Every structure is written in structure tokens, then in C-alpha cells.
Amino acid sequence: MPLSVNAIPGPKGLPGVGVAPRLLNDPLDFLLRIHRHYGDLVKLPLGKHTMYLAVHPDMIKRITQENWKNYIKQYTTMEDILGQGLVTSNGDHWLRQRRLIQPAFHHQRITQMATVMVEEAERMLERWEAYARHRQPVDIQAELMLLAEKIIVRTMFSTSLSDTEAAQVGKAFNDTLNWVAGQQFRLLQPPRSWPTPANRRYYRNLTLLERTVYRLINERQQRQGEHDDLLEMLVSARDADTGEPMSPKQIRDEVMTIFLAGHETTAGTLSWILHLLAHYGDSERKLRAEYAAVLGGRNPTPADLPQLRYSRMVIDETLRLYPPTWLLTRTLVGPDTLGDYELPAGATVALSPYVTHRHPAFWPNAESFDPERFHPETVAGRHKFAYVPFLSGPRQCIGNNFALMEMQMVLPMILQRFHVSAIPGYPVRPIAKATLRPGPQQWMEVRKVG
Ligand code: HEM
């Protein structure tokens, strides 16, 4: 017989606001601590609301796979930006859109996109040559954001953004999302309709994003049939029953979603990899040796990837320590049992890959960076749901293989040409907002190899 929801342990917090200030102030440290203290299911009072943090891999399995239909998304704060796109929608609508979009991510298609990834990385590295010559510090994260943005726009929408436009759009996305993420646990906030400076900035950014997205769509509608990409799938889709095309607003939502989901996370992970390698010399040496043996200085092709085993392990371990989507939520449609407890319909459950990836029962010495954890034999012996950077089940990330391909192509290109090192006096401080990133900026030094 499961125990009542009222028996779930957790911190009390302050009257009226619960633990919201602590969650806002230092969420990563706070979530880790409460897991250590209270266990695998923790009750978090947040003023008027309560959230239940579910950490154990069995619970992740239950929520995302076994009983996934009972756990829906209510990402209302993201509604303005992503509308009813693939990340935020639910039910039949989501399923229809997922089926329609899935073919854009087939293995063969992604493999063909590798050429674009290499071309865009080449352009970025040409810029780095100049930085290296002038010994100019580089904001690595800004560079990688720009790169990932250009790759997503070219591969999915077959068009290019200028450097200036890409930088503006990237910043607008970043500011908008961080603002939304910050709002989530903030209790006292002016309504969005009030003309506060922050609200005005938010709507200015949103307008810029929409203008760019509608421009892409309009251009395509005028030149339909010339490309074979995701945008073409969206504009040419017809409803099986009614024969109706997708509404402009729905196309906008999907384009905005892929644009956003397809660059922040990958760029953030590449940034973390370079940060970690700069501090773990042995791993970096091993990685360089693998690149020398397999590639010998040339650019990778998708056919090389199975041989770049250690490189893949470095990526996996980075996604373990710093999963970009560090906190996700679901709302229960009907009651369900998690662990020893019965949760009622309407309850909000939070999943944190960041905390589950540090669960001491599955990850010994969890804070240390050790790519060997992803040796295939070690992986086979571990609970499958203890590692969920892309989540699991039917709502797993649609872009996981795309992201992995991008990182596997770009990383050897960077490291075969440059040493990337930390600059003393510029410490990295994880920022957990919409995604988990190594600080607002990430100044590093690049030097030519050889
Ligand atoms: C390292 C890179 C990435 C990580 C860690 C990541 C992680 C995730 C996670 C955890 C989810 C589930 C979100 C939730 O349940 O609320 C998700 C969903 C999604 N991701 Fe990714 N993602 C990455 C890259 C990408 C890329 C490159 C694309 C597109 C090109 C993409 C597109 C999406 C979409 C459309 C969804 C919603 C899928 C659905 O619900 O059907 N992601 N991602």
C-alpha cells in the first residue's frame, strides 16, 4: 500500500515562499543537497505550489516510459516563444507533429548534414586563426553558439544568416529564455503586460525572433519545391483527413522550436567539453592521441565516427556532468505511484538529469570527470535510466543523433588545430537557467597546434 503524498519528506522553507528563494539562488547545489538529505522523492514547497523532485532512475523510467501518457508538459511560461511546437505540445497534436518531423532526423539525412557542419566549423576556425595570432582571448561559448546556430539554420532551413543577424538572434533567444526560466520560481513578479524595462526587452526580443522566423517561412513559401529539408516538410505537409496545410502559426512554432532546441544545448555542451579538457590534461592527451591515430590531422567524416571511441566517451561524460536540460517538469493527469508514495492528479513532478547523473548508488565519485565510465562494458552494467541527458521514452529528444554528430564532427576539428586553455582570473561558474551553461561568457585562450 503506497504512502500518502503528505508523507513525502522535504524541506519546509520559509512561510509563504517555501524553498523558492533557495531554488532561485543556487539551484544546482540546493537540489543535490536535498537529494542527499531526503532521498529519491522530495517534496518542495514553492509558496502556492508544490513540486516533487523524482531522482531515482526507476522513477525516471516510470515517468518517461512506462506511464508517460500520464505525465504531460505544462510549459506555459514558454507559450509565447514556442507556442504549440514539438517541445511544448501534448497529446494527439504532439504525436501528429512528431510523426511529421521525425523523418527530418533519419540517420541517412543527418549523415548528409555532416558536410555543412564541417564547412561552418571551418569558417569559425578561420576566425580563431586571427585570435591566436593576436593572442586575443576568445569567448568560446559565444563562438560555439554562433556556430551551432548557423548549422541548424543551414541544415534544417537551407538558408544562411549573416554573422550579425546570427549574433542578434542568438542573443535574443538567450535573453528571452533566461528571463522565462527566471520567472518560473519567482513569486513576486509584475505581469507581462506591464511596461517594465524587463518586459519591454522581452517583447522586443520576441519580435526580433518572430521577424526572422517569418522571413524564413515566407521566403520558402515563395520558392517551394527547391529544397529537401525540414522547412519544406512543414510548408508542404497536408492533413491526412482535411487536406489542409499547416497554419502559418503552427509552422512558426515548429521553426522557432527547432531553431532554439537545436543550437543552445549543443553549443553549451561543446563549451563544457573545452572547459573540462582544459582542466583534465590526461583526458585531453588521450583524445589528441586518438585523433592523431584515426584522422592524422584531416577533418572527420561520418565514416570515422565509430573509430573515435574515446571522443564519444568524452562527450557522454560531459553530458553526464553538465546536462544542458538540468531540470524538467511534468504534470500528472491521473494519480500514480512513485517509489513508496502515491501522487495525486495535478501534482507537478520535476526531473533533474543533473541530480540523477550524480546519484551515488549509480555514479561512484560522481563529481569527477572520468570518460571511462562510458566504456561499453561499464555502460552495459548500469541502470539505463541513470543517464538521461536527452531524456527517455516517446518524448526523448528528437535531435539527439543530430547533436551527437555535430559534436563528434566539430570537436576533432577544433582540437587538431588549436590548444584551448583556461585564462587565470576567469573562473567558470555554472549558470542554471533555461539551460546549464559555463557562465554568461567563457573567456579562453586559443593557440595553434604545432
Ligand atoms: C546536447 C544537445 C541536446 C540535449 C542535451 C537535448 C536535450 C533534450 C531533452 C532533455 C529533451 C526533453 C525535454 C522535455 O521533456 O521537456 C529534448 C527535447 C527535444 N529536443 Fe533536444 N537536446 C539537444 C539537442 C537538440 C537538437 C540538436 C535538436 C534539433 C535539431 C533538438 C530538438 C528537440 C525537440 C524538438 C524536442 C522535443 C521532442 C518531443 O517532445 O517530441 N534537441 N531535448
CSV table of C-alpha atoms and ligand atoms in Angstrom, one decimal:
chain,number,residue,atom,x,y,z
A,1,MET,CA,0.0,0.0,0.0
A,2,PRO,CA,1.7,3.3,-1.1
A,3,LEU,CA,2.1,6.0,1.5
A,4,SER,CA,0.2,9.3,1.2
A,5,VAL,CA,1.6,12.3,-0.7
A,6,ASN,CA,1.7,14.1,2.7
A,7,ALA,CA,4.3,11.6,3.9
A,8,ILE,CA,6.9,12.6,1.2
A,9,PRO,CA,9.8,14.1,3.0
A,10,GLY,CA,11.3,17.5,2.2
A,11,PRO,CA,12.5,20.9,3.5
A,12,LYS,CA,9.9,23.3,4.9
A,13,GLY,CA,11.3,26.6,3.7
A,14,LEU,CA,10.0,30.0,4.6
A,15,PRO,CA,6.4,30.9,5.3
A,16,GLY,CA,4.6,31.9,2.1
A,17,VAL,CA,7.5,31.3,-0.3
A,18,GLY,CA,8.8,27.8,0.7
A,19,VAL,CA,12.1,27.0,-0.8
A,20,ALA,CA,11.6,29.2,-3.9
A,21,PRO,CA,14.4,31.6,-2.9
A,22,ARG,CA,16.9,28.8,-2.4
A,23,LEU,CA,15.9,27.2,-5.7
A,24,LEU,CA,16.4,30.6,-7.4
A,25,ASN,CA,19.6,31.4,-5.7
A,26,ASP,CA,21.7,28.3,-6.2
A,27,PRO,CA,19.5,25.6,-7.7
A,28,LEU,CA,22.2,23.0,-8.5
A,29,ASP,CA,23.7,22.9,-5.1
A,30,PHE,CA,20.3,23.1,-3.5
A,31,LEU,CA,18.9,20.1,-5.5
A,32,LEU,CA,21.9,18.0,-4.8
A,33,ARG,CA,21.8,18.7,-1.1
A,34,ILE,CA,18.1,17.9,-0.7
A,35,HIS,CA,18.5,14.7,-2.6
A,36,ARG,CA,21.3,13.6,-0.2
A,37,HIS,CA,19.3,14.6,2.8
A,38,TYR,CA,15.8,13.5,1.9
A,39,GLY,CA,16.2,10.7,-0.7
A,40,ASP,CA,14.8,9.8,-4.1
A,41,LEU,CA,11.5,11.6,-3.9
A,42,VAL,CA,11.5,15.0,-2.3
A,43,LYS,CA,8.7,17.5,-1.6
A,44,LEU,CA,9.5,21.1,-2.4
A,45,PRO,CA,7.1,23.8,-1.2
A,46,LEU,CA,7.2,26.8,-3.5
A,47,GLY,CA,4.7,29.2,-2.0
A,48,LYS,CA,1.3,28.5,-3.5
A,49,HIS,CA,2.6,25.5,-5.4
A,50,THR,CA,4.4,22.2,-4.5
A,51,MET,CA,6.8,20.3,-6.7
A,52,TYR,CA,8.1,16.8,-6.2
A,53,LEU,CA,11.7,16.1,-7.3
A,54,ALA,CA,12.0,12.5,-8.6
A,55,VAL,CA,15.6,11.3,-8.7
A,56,HIS,CA,15.8,7.5,-8.8
A,57,PRO,CA,16.3,6.0,-12.3
A,58,ASP,CA,13.3,3.7,-11.7
A,59,MET,CA,11.1,6.8,-11.3
A,60,ILE,CA,12.6,8.4,-14.5
A,61,LYS,CA,11.6,5.1,-16.3
A,62,ARG,CA,8.1,5.2,-14.8
A,63,ILE,CA,7.5,8.9,-15.7
A,64,THR,CA,9.1,9.0,-19.2
A,65,GLN,CA,8.4,5.5,-20.5
A,66,GLU,CA,6.1,3.1,-18.6
A,67,ASN,CA,3.4,5.6,-17.8
A,68,TRP,CA,4.4,8.5,-19.9
A,69,LYS,CA,0.9,9.5,-21.1
A,70,ASN,CA,0.0,10.2,-17.5
A,71,TYR,CA,2.8,12.8,-17.3
A,72,ILE,CA,2.1,15.8,-19.5
A,73,LYS,CA,4.0,19.0,-20.1
A,74,GLN,CA,2.6,22.3,-18.9
A,75,TYR,CA,5.3,24.7,-20.2
A,76,THR,CA,3.0,27.7,-20.0
A,77,THR,CA,5.8,30.2,-19.4
A,78,MET,CA,7.3,29.1,-22.8
A,79,GLU,CA,4.0,29.5,-24.7
A,80,ASP,CA,4.8,32.9,-26.1
A,81,ILE,CA,8.0,31.7,-27.6
A,82,LEU,CA,7.4,28.1,-28.6
A,83,GLY,CA,3.6,28.0,-28.9
A,84,GLN,CA,2.4,24.6,-29.7
A,85,GLY,CA,5.7,23.3,-31.2
A,86,LEU,CA,7.1,19.9,-30.6
A,87,VAL,CA,8.8,20.7,-27.2
A,88,THR,CA,5.7,22.2,-25.6
A,89,SER,CA,2.7,20.4,-27.0
A,90,ASN,CA,0.9,17.3,-25.8
A,91,GLY,CA,-1.5,14.5,-26.9
A,92,ASP,CA,-2.7,13.9,-30.4
A,93,HIS,CA,-1.4,17.2,-31.7
A,94,TRP,CA,2.1,16.4,-30.4
A,95,LEU,CA,2.0,12.9,-31.9
A,96,ARG,CA,1.0,14.2,-35.3
A,97,GLN,CA,3.7,16.8,-35.4
A,98,ARG,CA,6.3,14.3,-34.1
A,99,ARG,CA,5.5,11.8,-36.9
A,100,LEU,CA,5.7,14.6,-39.4
A,101,ILE,CA,9.0,15.9,-38.3
A,102,GLN,CA,10.7,12.7,-37.4
A,103,PRO,CA,11.9,11.9,-41.0
A,104,ALA,CA,14.0,15.1,-40.9
A,105,PHE,CA,16.1,13.3,-38.3
A,106,HIS,CA,16.7,10.0,-40.0
A,107,HIS,CA,20.2,8.6,-39.8
A,108,GLN,CA,20.9,9.0,-43.5
A,109,ARG,CA,19.8,12.6,-43.6
A,110,ILE,CA,21.8,13.5,-40.6
A,111,THR,CA,24.9,11.9,-42.2
A,112,GLN,CA,24.4,14.1,-45.2
A,113,MET,CA,24.4,17.2,-42.9
A,114,ALA,CA,27.9,16.5,-41.7
A,115,THR,CA,29.3,18.4,-44.7
A,116,VAL,CA,27.5,21.6,-43.5
A,117,MET,CA,28.8,21.0,-40.0
A,118,VAL,CA,32.4,20.8,-41.3
A,119,GLU,CA,32.1,23.9,-43.5
A,120,GLU,CA,30.7,26.0,-40.8
A,121,ALA,CA,33.3,24.8,-38.3
A,122,GLU,CA,36.0,25.7,-40.9
A,123,ARG,CA,34.7,29.2,-41.0
A,124,MET,CA,34.8,29.5,-37.2
A,125,LEU,CA,38.3,28.2,-37.0
A,126,GLU,CA,39.5,30.7,-39.7
A,127,ARG,CA,38.3,33.4,-37.3
A,128,TRP,CA,40.2,31.7,-34.5
A,129,GLU,CA,43.5,31.8,-36.5
A,130,ALA,CA,43.3,35.6,-36.2
A,131,TYR,CA,42.5,35.4,-32.4
A,132,ALA,CA,45.5,33.1,-32.0
A,133,ARG,CA,47.8,35.4,-34.0
A,134,HIS,CA,46.9,38.4,-31.9
A,135,ARG,CA,46.8,36.3,-28.6
A,136,GLN,CA,43.3,37.7,-28.2
A,137,PRO,CA,41.1,36.0,-25.6
A,138,VAL,CA,38.0,34.3,-27.1
A,139,ASP,CA,34.6,34.0,-25.7
A,140,ILE,CA,34.4,30.3,-26.6
A,141,GLN,CA,30.7,30.0,-25.7
A,142,ALA,CA,29.7,32.9,-28.0
A,143,GLU,CA,31.7,31.4,-30.8
A,144,LEU,CA,30.1,27.9,-30.4
A,145,MET,CA,26.6,29.4,-30.1
A,146,LEU,CA,27.1,31.2,-33.4
A,147,LEU,CA,28.4,28.0,-35.0
A,148,ALA,CA,25.5,25.9,-33.8
A,149,GLU,CA,23.0,28.5,-34.8
A,150,LYS,CA,24.4,28.6,-38.3
A,151,ILE,CA,24.5,24.8,-38.6
A,152,ILE,CA,20.8,24.5,-37.5
A,153,VAL,CA,19.7,27.2,-39.9
A,154,ARG,CA,21.5,25.7,-42.9
A,155,THR,CA,20.7,22.1,-42.2
A,156,MET,CA,17.0,22.4,-41.3
A,157,PHE,CA,16.0,25.5,-43.3
A,158,SER,CA,18.6,25.6,-46.1
A,159,THR,CA,19.4,29.2,-45.7
A,160,SER,CA,22.2,31.3,-44.1
A,161,LEU,CA,22.2,34.0,-41.5
A,162,SER,CA,24.8,36.7,-41.6
A,163,ASP,CA,27.2,36.9,-38.7
A,164,THR,CA,25.4,40.0,-37.4
A,165,GLU,CA,22.0,38.5,-37.8
A,166,ALA,CA,23.0,35.2,-36.2
A,167,ALA,CA,24.6,37.1,-33.2
A,168,GLN,CA,21.4,39.2,-32.7
A,169,VAL,CA,19.1,36.2,-33.0
A,170,GLY,CA,21.2,34.2,-30.6
A,171,LYS,CA,21.3,36.9,-28.0
A,172,ALA,CA,17.5,37.4,-28.3
A,173,PHE,CA,16.9,33.7,-27.8
A,174,ASN,CA,19.2,33.6,-24.8
A,175,ASP,CA,17.8,36.7,-23.1
A,176,THR,CA,14.2,35.6,-23.7
A,177,LEU,CA,14.7,32.1,-22.4
A,178,ASN,CA,16.7,33.1,-19.4
A,179,TRP,CA,14.1,35.7,-18.5
A,180,VAL,CA,11.3,33.0,-18.8
A,181,ALA,CA,13.4,30.5,-16.8
A,182,GLY,CA,14.0,33.1,-14.1
A,183,GLN,CA,10.3,33.7,-13.8
A,184,GLN,CA,9.4,30.2,-13.1
A,185,PHE,CA,10.2,30.2,-9.4
A,186,ARG,CA,10.0,33.9,-8.8
A,187,LEU,CA,7.0,34.6,-6.6
A,188,LEU,CA,6.7,38.4,-6.9
A,189,GLN,CA,6.7,39.5,-10.5
A,190,PRO,CA,4.9,42.1,-12.4
A,191,PRO,CA,2.5,40.7,-15.1
A,192,ARG,CA,4.0,40.5,-18.6
A,193,SER,CA,1.6,43.2,-19.8
A,194,TRP,CA,3.1,45.8,-17.5
A,195,PRO,CA,5.6,48.1,-19.4
A,196,THR,CA,8.5,47.4,-17.1
A,197,PRO,CA,12.0,47.6,-18.7
A,198,ALA,CA,12.4,43.8,-18.5
A,199,ASN,CA,9.0,43.2,-20.1
A,200,ARG,CA,9.7,45.7,-22.8
A,201,ARG,CA,13.0,44.0,-23.5
A,202,TYR,CA,11.3,40.6,-23.6
A,203,TYR,CA,8.8,41.7,-26.2
A,204,ARG,CA,11.4,43.4,-28.3
A,205,ASN,CA,13.4,40.2,-28.4
A,206,LEU,CA,10.4,38.1,-29.2
A,207,THR,CA,9.5,40.5,-32.1
A,208,LEU,CA,13.0,40.1,-33.5
A,209,LEU,CA,12.8,36.3,-33.3
A,210,GLU,CA,9.4,36.2,-34.9
A,211,ARG,CA,10.5,38.6,-37.7
A,212,THR,CA,13.4,36.3,-38.5
A,213,VAL,CA,11.3,33.1,-38.4
A,214,TYR,CA,8.5,34.5,-40.5
A,215,ARG,CA,11.1,35.8,-43.0
A,216,LEU,CA,12.5,32.2,-43.4
A,217,ILE,CA,8.9,30.8,-43.8
A,218,ASN,CA,7.8,33.5,-46.4
A,219,GLU,CA,11.0,33.1,-48.4
A,220,ARG,CA,10.3,29.3,-48.6
A,221,GLN,CA,6.7,29.7,-49.5
A,222,GLN,CA,7.7,31.7,-52.5
A,223,ARG,CA,10.3,29.1,-53.6
A,224,GLN,CA,8.6,25.9,-52.6
A,225,GLY,CA,9.9,22.6,-54.0
A,226,GLU,CA,13.6,23.8,-54.3
A,227,HIS,CA,14.9,22.2,-51.1
A,228,ASP,CA,14.6,18.9,-49.3
A,229,ASP,CA,14.7,19.9,-45.7
A,230,LEU,CA,12.6,20.2,-42.5
A,231,LEU,CA,11.1,23.6,-43.6
A,232,GLU,CA,9.9,22.0,-46.8
A,233,MET,CA,8.3,19.2,-44.8
A,234,LEU,CA,6.5,21.8,-42.7
A,235,VAL,CA,5.2,24.0,-45.6
A,236,SER,CA,4.2,21.1,-47.8
A,237,ALA,CA,2.5,19.0,-45.1
A,238,ARG,CA,-1.2,18.3,-45.6
A,239,ASP,CA,-3.6,17.0,-43.1
A,240,ALA,CA,-4.5,13.4,-43.9
A,241,ASP,CA,-8.2,14.0,-43.3
A,242,THR,CA,-8.9,17.5,-44.4
A,243,GLY,CA,-6.1,18.1,-46.9
A,244,GLU,CA,-5.4,21.5,-45.1
A,245,PRO,CA,-1.8,22.8,-44.9
A,246,MET,CA,-0.3,23.6,-41.5
A,247,SER,CA,-1.3,27.1,-40.3
A,248,PRO,CA,1.4,29.8,-40.5
A,249,LYS,CA,1.4,30.0,-36.7
A,250,GLN,CA,2.0,26.3,-36.4
A,251,ILE,CA,4.9,26.4,-38.9
A,252,ARG,CA,6.2,29.4,-36.9
A,253,ASP,CA,6.0,27.4,-33.6
A,254,GLU,CA,7.9,24.4,-35.1
A,255,VAL,CA,10.6,26.5,-36.7
A,256,MET,CA,11.1,28.5,-33.5
A,257,THR,CA,11.3,25.3,-31.6
A,258,ILE,CA,13.9,23.6,-33.8
A,259,PHE,CA,15.8,26.8,-34.1
A,260,LEU,CA,16.0,27.1,-30.3
A,261,ALA,CA,16.2,23.5,-29.2
A,262,GLY,CA,18.7,22.8,-32.0
A,263,HIS,CA,21.5,25.2,-31.0
A,264,GLU,CA,21.7,26.2,-27.3
A,265,THR,CA,22.1,22.8,-25.9
A,266,THR,CA,24.7,21.5,-28.4
A,267,ALA,CA,26.8,24.7,-28.2
A,268,GLY,CA,26.6,24.6,-24.4
A,269,THR,CA,27.9,21.0,-24.3
A,270,LEU,CA,30.8,21.8,-26.6
A,271,SER,CA,31.7,24.7,-24.4
A,272,TRP,CA,31.7,22.5,-21.3
A,273,ILE,CA,33.9,19.9,-23.1
A,274,LEU,CA,36.5,22.6,-23.8
A,275,HIS,CA,36.3,23.8,-20.3
A,276,LEU,CA,36.7,20.2,-18.9
A,277,LEU,CA,39.6,19.3,-21.2
A,278,ALA,CA,41.5,22.4,-20.2
A,279,HIS,CA,41.4,21.0,-16.6
A,280,TYR,CA,41.9,17.3,-17.3
A,281,GLY,CA,45.2,17.1,-19.1
A,282,ASP,CA,45.3,13.3,-19.2
A,283,SER,CA,41.9,13.1,-21.0
A,284,GLU,CA,43.0,15.8,-23.4
A,285,ARG,CA,46.2,13.9,-24.3
A,286,LYS,CA,44.3,10.7,-24.8
A,287,LEU,CA,41.8,12.4,-27.0
A,288,ARG,CA,44.5,14.1,-29.1
A,289,ALA,CA,46.3,10.7,-29.5
A,290,GLU,CA,43.0,9.2,-30.8
A,291,TYR,CA,42.5,12.0,-33.3
A,292,ALA,CA,46.2,11.6,-34.5
A,293,ALA,CA,45.8,7.9,-34.9
A,294,VAL,CA,42.4,7.9,-36.7
A,295,LEU,CA,42.4,11.2,-38.5
A,296,GLY,CA,46.1,12.3,-38.7
A,297,GLY,CA,45.1,16.0,-38.9
A,298,ARG,CA,42.4,15.7,-41.6
A,299,ASN,CA,38.7,16.6,-41.0
A,300,PRO,CA,36.5,13.8,-39.8
A,301,THR,CA,33.8,12.2,-42.0
A,302,PRO,CA,30.8,10.3,-40.5
A,303,ALA,CA,32.5,7.1,-41.5
A,304,ASP,CA,35.3,7.9,-39.0
A,305,LEU,CA,33.0,8.2,-36.0
A,306,PRO,CA,32.8,4.6,-34.9
A,307,GLN,CA,36.6,4.7,-34.5
A,308,LEU,CA,36.6,7.9,-32.4
A,309,ARG,CA,35.5,5.9,-29.3
A,310,TYR,CA,37.2,8.0,-26.7
A,311,SER,CA,35.9,11.2,-28.2
A,312,ARG,CA,32.4,9.9,-27.9
A,313,MET,CA,33.1,8.9,-24.2
A,314,VAL,CA,34.3,12.5,-23.5
A,315,ILE,CA,31.1,13.8,-25.0
A,316,ASP,CA,28.9,11.4,-23.0
A,317,GLU,CA,30.8,12.1,-19.7
A,318,THR,CA,30.4,15.9,-20.3
A,319,LEU,CA,26.6,15.4,-20.8
A,320,ARG,CA,26.5,13.5,-17.6
A,321,LEU,CA,28.2,16.2,-15.5
A,322,TYR,CA,26.6,19.1,-17.2
A,323,PRO,CA,23.3,18.1,-18.9
A,324,PRO,CA,22.1,21.2,-20.6
A,325,THR,CA,18.5,20.4,-19.7
A,326,TRP,CA,19.2,20.2,-16.0
A,327,LEU,CA,15.5,20.4,-14.8
A,328,LEU,CA,12.3,19.4,-16.5
A,329,THR,CA,8.8,19.2,-15.2
A,330,ARG,CA,5.7,17.1,-15.8
A,331,THR,CA,2.1,17.3,-14.5
A,332,LEU,CA,0.2,14.2,-13.5
A,333,VAL,CA,-3.1,13.6,-15.4
A,334,GLY,CA,-4.2,10.9,-13.0
A,335,PRO,CA,-2.7,9.6,-9.8
A,336,ASP,CA,0.4,7.4,-9.9
A,337,THR,CA,2.7,5.6,-7.5
A,338,LEU,CA,6.3,6.7,-7.5
A,339,GLY,CA,8.6,4.7,-5.2
A,340,ASP,CA,6.7,4.3,-1.9
A,341,TYR,CA,4.3,7.2,-2.5
A,342,GLU,CA,1.0,7.9,-4.2
A,343,LEU,CA,1.0,11.2,-6.1
A,344,PRO,CA,-2.4,12.8,-6.9
A,345,ALA,CA,-3.6,14.0,-10.3
A,346,GLY,CA,-2.4,17.6,-10.9
A,347,ALA,CA,0.8,17.2,-9.0
A,348,THR,CA,4.0,18.6,-10.6
A,349,VAL,CA,7.0,16.3,-10.8
A,350,ALA,CA,10.5,17.6,-11.5
A,351,LEU,CA,13.2,15.5,-13.1
A,352,SER,CA,16.7,16.7,-12.9
A,353,PRO,CA,19.2,14.9,-15.1
A,354,TYR,CA,21.9,16.9,-13.2
A,355,VAL,CA,21.0,15.2,-9.9
A,356,THR,CA,20.2,11.8,-11.3
A,357,HIS,CA,23.6,11.8,-13.0
A,358,ARG,CA,25.2,12.3,-9.6
A,359,HIS,CA,23.2,9.6,-7.8
A,360,PRO,CA,25.8,7.9,-5.5
A,361,ALA,CA,24.2,4.5,-6.0
A,362,PHE,CA,24.9,4.6,-9.7
A,363,TRP,CA,27.9,7.0,-10.1
A,364,PRO,CA,30.8,6.5,-7.7
A,365,ASN,CA,32.9,9.6,-7.2
A,366,ALA,CA,30.2,11.4,-9.2
A,367,GLU,CA,31.8,14.9,-9.3
A,368,SER,CA,35.0,13.7,-11.1
A,369,PHE,CA,35.3,13.8,-14.9
A,370,ASP,CA,36.0,10.3,-16.0
A,371,PRO,CA,35.1,9.4,-19.6
A,372,GLU,CA,35.9,5.7,-18.8
A,373,ARG,CA,32.5,5.5,-17.2
A,374,PHE,CA,31.2,5.3,-20.8
A,375,HIS,CA,33.3,2.3,-21.8
A,376,PRO,CA,30.7,0.0,-23.4
A,377,GLU,CA,31.1,-2.7,-20.8
A,378,THR,CA,30.6,-0.3,-17.9
A,379,VAL,CA,27.6,1.2,-19.6
A,380,ALA,CA,26.0,-2.3,-20.0
A,381,GLY,CA,26.2,-2.9,-16.3
A,382,ARG,CA,24.5,0.3,-15.3
A,383,HIS,CA,20.8,1.2,-14.9
A,384,LYS,CA,19.7,2.5,-18.3
A,385,PHE,CA,17.7,5.4,-16.8
A,386,ALA,CA,20.6,6.6,-14.6
A,387,TYR,CA,21.9,8.5,-17.7
A,388,VAL,CA,19.3,10.6,-19.4
A,389,PRO,CA,20.8,13.8,-21.0
A,390,PHE,CA,18.3,13.5,-23.8
A,391,LEU,CA,15.6,12.1,-21.5
A,392,SER,CA,13.9,8.8,-22.5
A,393,GLY,CA,10.7,7.3,-23.8
A,394,PRO,CA,8.5,8.7,-26.5
A,395,ARG,CA,9.3,12.3,-25.6
A,396,GLN,CA,13.0,11.8,-25.8
A,397,CYS,CA,14.9,14.5,-27.7
A,398,ILE,CA,14.3,14.2,-31.4
A,399,GLY,CA,17.7,15.8,-32.2
A,400,ASN,CA,19.9,13.6,-30.1
A,401,ASN,CA,21.7,12.0,-33.0
A,402,PHE,CA,22.0,15.3,-34.8
A,403,ALA,CA,23.6,16.9,-31.7
A,404,LEU,CA,26.0,13.9,-31.2
A,405,MET,CA,27.0,14.1,-34.8
A,406,GLU,CA,27.6,17.8,-34.6
A,407,MET,CA,29.8,17.5,-31.5
A,408,GLN,CA,31.7,14.5,-32.9
A,409,MET,CA,32.5,16.4,-36.1
A,410,VAL,CA,33.4,19.7,-34.6
A,411,LEU,CA,35.5,18.6,-31.6
A,412,PRO,CA,38.3,16.9,-33.6
A,413,MET,CA,38.4,19.9,-35.9
A,414,ILE,CA,39.0,22.3,-33.0
A,415,LEU,CA,41.5,20.2,-31.2
A,416,GLN,CA,43.6,19.2,-34.2
A,417,ARG,CA,44.1,22.9,-34.9
A,418,PHE,CA,44.1,24.6,-31.6
A,419,HIS,CA,45.1,24.3,-27.9
A,420,VAL,CA,42.3,25.8,-26.0
A,421,SER,CA,43.2,26.8,-22.4
A,422,ALA,CA,41.7,28.5,-19.4
A,423,ILE,CA,42.8,32.0,-18.6
A,424,PRO,CA,43.7,32.6,-15.0
A,425,GLY,CA,41.4,35.0,-13.3
A,426,TYR,CA,38.4,34.0,-15.5
A,427,PRO,CA,36.8,31.2,-13.4
A,428,VAL,CA,33.8,29.3,-14.8
A,429,ARG,CA,30.7,29.4,-12.8
A,430,PRO,CA,27.8,27.1,-13.9
A,431,ILE,CA,24.7,29.1,-14.7
A,432,ALA,CA,21.5,27.0,-14.5
A,433,LYS,CA,18.7,29.0,-16.2
A,434,ALA,CA,16.9,27.8,-19.3
A,435,THR,CA,19.9,25.5,-19.9
A,436,LEU,CA,23.1,24.8,-17.9
A,437,ARG,CA,26.0,26.8,-19.3
A,438,PRO,CA,29.5,27.6,-18.2
A,439,GLY,CA,28.8,31.2,-17.2
A,440,PRO,CA,27.4,34.1,-19.2
A,441,GLN,CA,30.8,34.2,-21.0
A,442,GLN,CA,33.7,31.9,-21.3
A,443,TRP,CA,37.0,33.5,-22.0
A,444,MET,CA,39.7,31.1,-23.1
A,445,GLU,CA,43.0,31.3,-25.0
A,446,VAL,CA,43.5,29.6,-28.3
A,447,ARG,CA,46.9,28.7,-29.7
A,448,LYS,CA,47.8,27.0,-32.9
A,449,VAL,CA,48.8,23.3,-32.6
A,450,GLY,CA,52.4,22.6,-33.8
B,1,HEM,C1,23.3,18.2,-26.5
B,1,HEM,C2,22.2,18.6,-27.1
B,1,HEM,C3,20.8,18.3,-26.7
B,1,HEM,C4,20.3,18.0,-25.5
B,1,HEM,C5,21.1,17.7,-24.2
B,1,HEM,C6,18.9,17.9,-25.6
B,1,HEM,C7,18.0,17.5,-24.6
B,1,HEM,C8,16.7,17.4,-24.7
B,1,HEM,C9,15.8,16.9,-23.7
B,1,HEM,C10,16.2,16.5,-22.3
B,1,HEM,C11,14.5,16.9,-24.2
B,1,HEM,C12,13.2,16.6,-23.5
B,1,HEM,C13,12.6,17.9,-23.0
B,1,HEM,C14,11.4,17.7,-22.1
B,1,HEM,O1,11.0,16.6,-21.9
B,1,HEM,O2,10.8,18.7,-21.7
B,1,HEM,C15,14.6,17.4,-25.6
B,1,HEM,C16,13.5,17.5,-26.4
B,1,HEM,C17,13.6,18.0,-27.7
B,1,HEM,N1,14.8,18.3,-28.4
B,1,HEM,FE1,16.7,18.2,-27.7
B,1,HEM,N2,18.5,18.2,-26.9
B,1,HEM,C18,19.7,18.5,-27.6
B,1,HEM,C19,19.8,18.9,-28.9
B,1,HEM,C20,18.7,19.0,-29.8
B,1,HEM,C21,18.8,19.3,-31.2
B,1,HEM,C22,20.1,19.5,-31.9
B,1,HEM,C23,17.6,19.4,-31.7
B,1,HEM,C24,17.1,19.8,-33.0
B,1,HEM,C25,17.8,19.8,-34.1
B,1,HEM,C26,16.6,19.2,-30.5
B,1,HEM,C27,15.3,19.2,-30.6
B,1,HEM,C28,14.4,18.8,-29.6
B,1,HEM,C29,13.0,18.7,-29.8
B,1,HEM,C30,12.2,19.1,-31.0
B,1,HEM,C31,12.5,18.2,-28.6
B,1,HEM,C32,11.0,17.9,-28.2
B,1,HEM,C33,10.8,16.4,-28.6
B,1,HEM,C34,9.4,15.9,-28.3
B,1,HEM,O3,8.9,16.2,-27.2
B,1,HEM,O4,8.9,15.3,-29.2
B,1,HEM,N3,17.4,18.9,-29.4
B,1,HEM,N4,15.9,17.6,-25.9
